[in-house]
Coordinates of C-alpha atoms in Angstrom, one line a residue:
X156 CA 56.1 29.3 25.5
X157 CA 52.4 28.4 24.8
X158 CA 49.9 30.2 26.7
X159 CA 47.9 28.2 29.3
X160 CA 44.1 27.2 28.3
X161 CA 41.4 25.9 30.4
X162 CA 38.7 23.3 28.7
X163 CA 35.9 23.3 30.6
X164 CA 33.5 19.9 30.3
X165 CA 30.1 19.6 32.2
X166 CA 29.1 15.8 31.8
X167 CA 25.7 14.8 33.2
X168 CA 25.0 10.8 32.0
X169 CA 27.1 10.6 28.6
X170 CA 28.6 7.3 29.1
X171 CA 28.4 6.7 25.7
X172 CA 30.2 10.1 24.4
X173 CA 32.3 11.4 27.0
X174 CA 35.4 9.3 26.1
X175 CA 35.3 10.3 22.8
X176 CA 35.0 14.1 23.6
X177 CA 37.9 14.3 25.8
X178 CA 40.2 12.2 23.2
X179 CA 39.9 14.3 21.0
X180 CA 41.1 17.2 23.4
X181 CA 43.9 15.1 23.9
X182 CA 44.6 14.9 20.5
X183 CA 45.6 18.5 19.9
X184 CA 48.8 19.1 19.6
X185 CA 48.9 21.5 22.6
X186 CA 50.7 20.9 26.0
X187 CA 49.9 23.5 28.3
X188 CA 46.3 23.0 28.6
X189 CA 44.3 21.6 31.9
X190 CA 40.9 19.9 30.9
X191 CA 38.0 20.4 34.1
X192 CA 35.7 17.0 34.0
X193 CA 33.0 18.2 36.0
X194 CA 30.8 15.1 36.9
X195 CA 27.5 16.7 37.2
X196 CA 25.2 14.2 39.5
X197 CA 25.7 11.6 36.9
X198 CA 23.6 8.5 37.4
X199 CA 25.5 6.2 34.7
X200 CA 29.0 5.1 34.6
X201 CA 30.3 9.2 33.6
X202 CA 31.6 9.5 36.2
X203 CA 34.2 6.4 36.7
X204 CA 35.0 7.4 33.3
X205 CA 35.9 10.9 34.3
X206 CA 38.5 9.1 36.7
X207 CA 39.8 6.6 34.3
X208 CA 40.6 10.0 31.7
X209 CA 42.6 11.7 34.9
X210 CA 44.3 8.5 35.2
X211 CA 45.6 8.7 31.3
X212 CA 46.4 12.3 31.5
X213 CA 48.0 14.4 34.1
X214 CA 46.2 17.4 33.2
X215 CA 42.7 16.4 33.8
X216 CA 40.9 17.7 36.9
X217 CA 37.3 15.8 37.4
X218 CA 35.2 17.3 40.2
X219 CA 32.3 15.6 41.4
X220 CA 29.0 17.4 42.5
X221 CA 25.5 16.5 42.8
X222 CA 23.1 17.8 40.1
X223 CA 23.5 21.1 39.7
X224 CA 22.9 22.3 35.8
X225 CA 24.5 22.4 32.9
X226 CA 25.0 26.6 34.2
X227 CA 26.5 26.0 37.7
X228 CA 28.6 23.6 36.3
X229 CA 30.4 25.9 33.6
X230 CA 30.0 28.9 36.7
X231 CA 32.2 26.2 38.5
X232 CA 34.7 25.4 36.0
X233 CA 35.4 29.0 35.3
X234 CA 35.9 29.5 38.7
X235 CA 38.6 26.8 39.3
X236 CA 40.3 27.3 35.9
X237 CA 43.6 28.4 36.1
X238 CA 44.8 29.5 32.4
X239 CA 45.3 32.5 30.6
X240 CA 42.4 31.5 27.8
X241 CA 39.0 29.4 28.9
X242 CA 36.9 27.2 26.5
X243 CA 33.4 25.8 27.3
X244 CA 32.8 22.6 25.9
X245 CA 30.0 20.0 25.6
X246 CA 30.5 16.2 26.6
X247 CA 29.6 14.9 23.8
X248 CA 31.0 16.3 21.3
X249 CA 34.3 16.5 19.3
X250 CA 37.3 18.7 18.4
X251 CA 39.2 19.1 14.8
X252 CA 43.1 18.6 15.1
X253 CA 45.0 22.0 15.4
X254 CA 42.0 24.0 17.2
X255 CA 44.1 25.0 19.8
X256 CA 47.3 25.3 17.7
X257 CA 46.2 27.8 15.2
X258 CA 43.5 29.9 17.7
X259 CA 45.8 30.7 20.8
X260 CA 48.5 32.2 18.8
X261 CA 46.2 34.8 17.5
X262 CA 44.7 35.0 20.8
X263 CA 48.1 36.2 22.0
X264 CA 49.4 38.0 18.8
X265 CA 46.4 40.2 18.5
X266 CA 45.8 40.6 22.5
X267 CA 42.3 39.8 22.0
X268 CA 39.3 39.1 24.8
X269 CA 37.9 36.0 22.0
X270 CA 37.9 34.9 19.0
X271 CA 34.7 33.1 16.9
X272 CA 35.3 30.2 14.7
X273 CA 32.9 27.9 12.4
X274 CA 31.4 24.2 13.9
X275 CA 30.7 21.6 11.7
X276 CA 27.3 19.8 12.6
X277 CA 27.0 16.3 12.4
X278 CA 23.9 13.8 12.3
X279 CA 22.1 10.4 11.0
X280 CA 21.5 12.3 8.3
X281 CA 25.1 13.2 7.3
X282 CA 27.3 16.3 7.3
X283 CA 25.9 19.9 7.2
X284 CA 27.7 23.0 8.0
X285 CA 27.0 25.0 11.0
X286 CA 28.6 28.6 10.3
X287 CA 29.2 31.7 12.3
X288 CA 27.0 33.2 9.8
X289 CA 29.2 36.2 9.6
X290 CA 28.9 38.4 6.6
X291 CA 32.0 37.8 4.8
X292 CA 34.1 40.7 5.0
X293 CA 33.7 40.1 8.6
X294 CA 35.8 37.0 8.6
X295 CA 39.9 36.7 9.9
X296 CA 40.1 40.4 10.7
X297 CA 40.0 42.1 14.2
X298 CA 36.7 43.6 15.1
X299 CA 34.3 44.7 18.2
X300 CA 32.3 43.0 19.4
X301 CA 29.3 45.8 19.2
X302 CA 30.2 46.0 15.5
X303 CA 28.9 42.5 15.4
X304 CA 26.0 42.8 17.1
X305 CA 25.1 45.7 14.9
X306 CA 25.1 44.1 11.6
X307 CA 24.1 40.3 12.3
X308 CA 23.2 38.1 15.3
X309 CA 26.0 35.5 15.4
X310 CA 25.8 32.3 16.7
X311 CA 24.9 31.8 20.3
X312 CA 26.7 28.6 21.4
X313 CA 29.4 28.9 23.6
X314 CA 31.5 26.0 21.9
X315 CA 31.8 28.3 19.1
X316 CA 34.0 31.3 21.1
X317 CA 37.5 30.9 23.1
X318 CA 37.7 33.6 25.9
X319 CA 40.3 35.5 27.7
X320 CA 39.4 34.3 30.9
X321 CA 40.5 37.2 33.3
X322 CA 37.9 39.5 30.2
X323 CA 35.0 37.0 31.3
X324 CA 36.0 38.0 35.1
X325 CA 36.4 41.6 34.7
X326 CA 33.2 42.0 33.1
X327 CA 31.3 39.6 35.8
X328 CA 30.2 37.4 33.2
X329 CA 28.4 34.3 34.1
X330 CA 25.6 31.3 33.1
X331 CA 21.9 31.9 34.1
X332 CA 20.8 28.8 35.4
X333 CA 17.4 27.0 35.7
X334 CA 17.3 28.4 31.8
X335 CA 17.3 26.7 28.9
X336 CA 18.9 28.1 25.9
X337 CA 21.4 29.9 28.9
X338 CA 23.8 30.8 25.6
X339 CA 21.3 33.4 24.0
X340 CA 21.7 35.0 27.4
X341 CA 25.7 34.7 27.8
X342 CA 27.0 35.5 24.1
X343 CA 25.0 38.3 23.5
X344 CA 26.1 40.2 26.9
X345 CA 29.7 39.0 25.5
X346 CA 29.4 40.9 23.0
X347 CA 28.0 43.9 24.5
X348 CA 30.7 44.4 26.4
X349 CA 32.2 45.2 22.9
X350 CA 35.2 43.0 23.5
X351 CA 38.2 42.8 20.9
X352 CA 38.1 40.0 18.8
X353 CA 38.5 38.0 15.5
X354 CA 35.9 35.7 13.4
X355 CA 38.2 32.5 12.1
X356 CA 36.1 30.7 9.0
X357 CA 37.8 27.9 10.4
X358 CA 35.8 24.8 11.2
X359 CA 37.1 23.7 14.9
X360 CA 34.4 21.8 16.3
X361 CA 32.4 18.9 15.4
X362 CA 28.5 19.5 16.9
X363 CA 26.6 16.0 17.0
X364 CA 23.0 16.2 16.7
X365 CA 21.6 13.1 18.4
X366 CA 18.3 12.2 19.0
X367 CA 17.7 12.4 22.4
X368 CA 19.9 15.9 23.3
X369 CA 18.0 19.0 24.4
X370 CA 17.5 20.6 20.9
X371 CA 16.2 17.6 19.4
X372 CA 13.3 17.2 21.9
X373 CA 9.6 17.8 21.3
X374 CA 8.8 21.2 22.7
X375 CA 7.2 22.1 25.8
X376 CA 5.5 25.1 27.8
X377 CA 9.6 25.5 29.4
X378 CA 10.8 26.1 26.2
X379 CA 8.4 29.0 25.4
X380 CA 8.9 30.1 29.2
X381 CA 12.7 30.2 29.0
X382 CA 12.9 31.8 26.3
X383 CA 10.6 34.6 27.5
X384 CA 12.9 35.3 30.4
X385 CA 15.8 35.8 28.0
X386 CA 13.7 38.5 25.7
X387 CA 12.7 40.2 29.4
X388 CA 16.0 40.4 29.8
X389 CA 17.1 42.9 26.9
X390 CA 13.6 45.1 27.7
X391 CA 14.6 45.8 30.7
X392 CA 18.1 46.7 29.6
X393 CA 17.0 48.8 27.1
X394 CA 15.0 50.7 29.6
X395 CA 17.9 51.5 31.4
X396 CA 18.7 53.7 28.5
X397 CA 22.0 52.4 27.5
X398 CA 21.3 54.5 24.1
X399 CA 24.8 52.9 22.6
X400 CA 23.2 49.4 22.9
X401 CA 19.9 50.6 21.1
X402 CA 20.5 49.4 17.6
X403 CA 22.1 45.9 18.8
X404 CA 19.2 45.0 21.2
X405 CA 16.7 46.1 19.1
X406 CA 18.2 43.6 16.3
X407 CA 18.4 40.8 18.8
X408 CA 15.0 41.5 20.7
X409 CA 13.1 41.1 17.0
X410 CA 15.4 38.0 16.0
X411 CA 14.8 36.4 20.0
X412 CA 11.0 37.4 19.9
X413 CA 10.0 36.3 16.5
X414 CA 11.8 33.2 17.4
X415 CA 10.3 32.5 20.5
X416 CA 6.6 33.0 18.6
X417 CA 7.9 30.0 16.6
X418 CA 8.4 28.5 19.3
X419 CA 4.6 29.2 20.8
X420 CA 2.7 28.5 17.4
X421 CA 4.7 24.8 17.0
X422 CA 3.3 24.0 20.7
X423 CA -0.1 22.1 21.6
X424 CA -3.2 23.6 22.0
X425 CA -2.7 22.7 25.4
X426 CA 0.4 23.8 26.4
X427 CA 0.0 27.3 24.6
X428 CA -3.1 27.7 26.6
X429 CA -0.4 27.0 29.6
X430 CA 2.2 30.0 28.5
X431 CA -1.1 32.5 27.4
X432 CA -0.1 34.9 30.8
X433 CA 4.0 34.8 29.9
X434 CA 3.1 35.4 26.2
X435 CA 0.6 38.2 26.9
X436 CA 3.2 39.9 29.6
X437 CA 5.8 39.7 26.6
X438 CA 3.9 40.9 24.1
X439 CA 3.1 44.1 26.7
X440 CA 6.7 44.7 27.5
X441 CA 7.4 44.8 23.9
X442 CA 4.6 47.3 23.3
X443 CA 6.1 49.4 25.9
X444 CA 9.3 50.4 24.4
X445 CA 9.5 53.4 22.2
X446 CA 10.0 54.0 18.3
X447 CA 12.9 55.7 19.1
X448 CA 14.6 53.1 20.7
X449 CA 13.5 49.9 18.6
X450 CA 11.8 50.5 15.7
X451 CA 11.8 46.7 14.4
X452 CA 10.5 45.9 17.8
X453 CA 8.0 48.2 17.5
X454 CA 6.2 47.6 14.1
X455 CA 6.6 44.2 14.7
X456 CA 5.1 43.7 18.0
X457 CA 2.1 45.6 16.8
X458 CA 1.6 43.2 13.4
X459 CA 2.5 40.0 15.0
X460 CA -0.9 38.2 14.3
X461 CA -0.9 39.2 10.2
X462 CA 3.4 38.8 10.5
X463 CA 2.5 34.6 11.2
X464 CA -0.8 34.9 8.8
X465 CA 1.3 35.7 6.2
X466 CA 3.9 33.0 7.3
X467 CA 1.5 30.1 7.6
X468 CA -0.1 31.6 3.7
X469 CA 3.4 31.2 2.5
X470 CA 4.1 27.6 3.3
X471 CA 1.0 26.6 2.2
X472 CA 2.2 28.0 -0.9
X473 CA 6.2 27.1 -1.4
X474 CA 5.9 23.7 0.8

């Protein structure tokens, strides 16, 4: 008998996608499977579409709230889901044939708490692929999840995992919200959990890039600020002195922070005046934590300036 799953979809005005989202969850060739709509305040026609989908489908739940986040909303679907294996989803965008098919059954051969699998990203500009980025000898074989975090930073986006849901309870884990970027915060405390898993280099989901979604938008002072609080977030883990989780946070804090200065040096001159105090308390934090604990941190955090001199010297160069 297949083994229940629960496909969570937030939808918050996507008139224009949702329809074609949830058909092709219909689409897989998998039965025992509910689908949570989860009409998120929307101020278009979302959410009589949610209703006319429960009307095709038995298996649809829709839920109607006022505006609560794209966090809450994924807090709330968990909550409510019912199967054996959750999937977090976004409204507008699509599945391959056969996700479901060919994940659950290694779910449930292998007793894993997830697996990882490969999205394909999709734009105006044509097809480009969107990978794990898992070294290869990483792929289709069962590994922890502190093993991962060890030797790469994976992919942060939630659409590219399927969870044992009763793991995600037992382990308390759940969206920030009022964050952007809420991923970079949930995946990596996945994984730190060092749950049993697999990485499929299998593509399963089709990510489309459109113009006006979150990650295509000009940046603002938020951006920078958000992603702040996620980097805060490791430093004050690792000064709880979890010394097993020194190597993996001190691998994502570089990767997060050097990312986050990206972020900072492509804003105005305006709006990085407007994140100086966050940036400065950051940069601090960093500064505090010992050699011992995160040397990359370290050396880095202390040669950030000539670190983006050197950047800026090279594309001048090469671009």
């Amino acid at each position: 008998m297949e083994s229940k799953i629960s496909i969570v979809i937030p939808a918050f005005n996507v008139e224009k996608y949702l329809k074609d989202c949830v058909l092709s969850v219909f689409s897989q060739k998998y039965s025992n499977m509910e689908i949570i709509l989860i009409d998120d305040g929307s101020m278009d026609k979302t959410g009589d579409i949610c209703e006319e989908l429960k009307k095709e489908d038995e298996r649809v739940i829709v839920i109607h709230q006022p505006n609560q986040g794209l966090s809450n909303s994924r807090n709330l679907g968990l909550k409510i889901a019912t199967g054996k294996y959750i999937y977090f989803m976004d409204s507008d965008d699509t599945l391959n044939l056969g996700m479901f098919k060919e994940l659950i059954p290694k779910m449930d051969e292998h007793e894993l708490d997830c697996i990882a699998f490969c999205a394909r990203e999709i734009s105006s500009k044509g097809n480009s692929s969107y990978k794990t980025k898992a070294p290869l000898s990483m792929y289709n074989r069962i590994i922890k999840g502190m093993d991962i975090l060890e030797k790469y930073i994976p992919a942060a986006a939630v659409w590219t995992y399927l969870y044992r849901r009763e793991y995600l309870i037992e382990h308390d884990l759940r969206f920030k919200s009022g964050i952007l970027y809420e991923d970079m915060l949930f995946t990596p405390q996945l994984l730190l959990t060092n749950p049993k898993m697999i990485i499929s280099d299998g593509f399963y989901y089709n990510y489309i890039k459109r113009e006006d979604s979150i990650t295509t938008r000009k940046l603002q002072p938020q951006n920078y600020k958000d992603r702040c609080i996620i980097c805060e977030y490791y430093i004050k883990r690792l000064k709880e002195r979890r010394s097993s989780e020194y190597k993996a946070i001190d691998r994502l804090l570089i990767t997060y922070f050097l990312e986050t200065e990206v972020i900072y040096e492509k804003l105005s001159n305006l709006a990085q005046n407007s994140v100086l105090k966050s940036r400065h308390k950051l940069i601090s934090d960093l500064k505090s934590l010992r050699l011992v604990e995160t040397p990359k941190v370290y050396i880095v955090c202390r040669n950030i300036h000539l670190i983006f001199r050197l950047r800026k010297i090279k594309q001048k160069l090469f671009y």
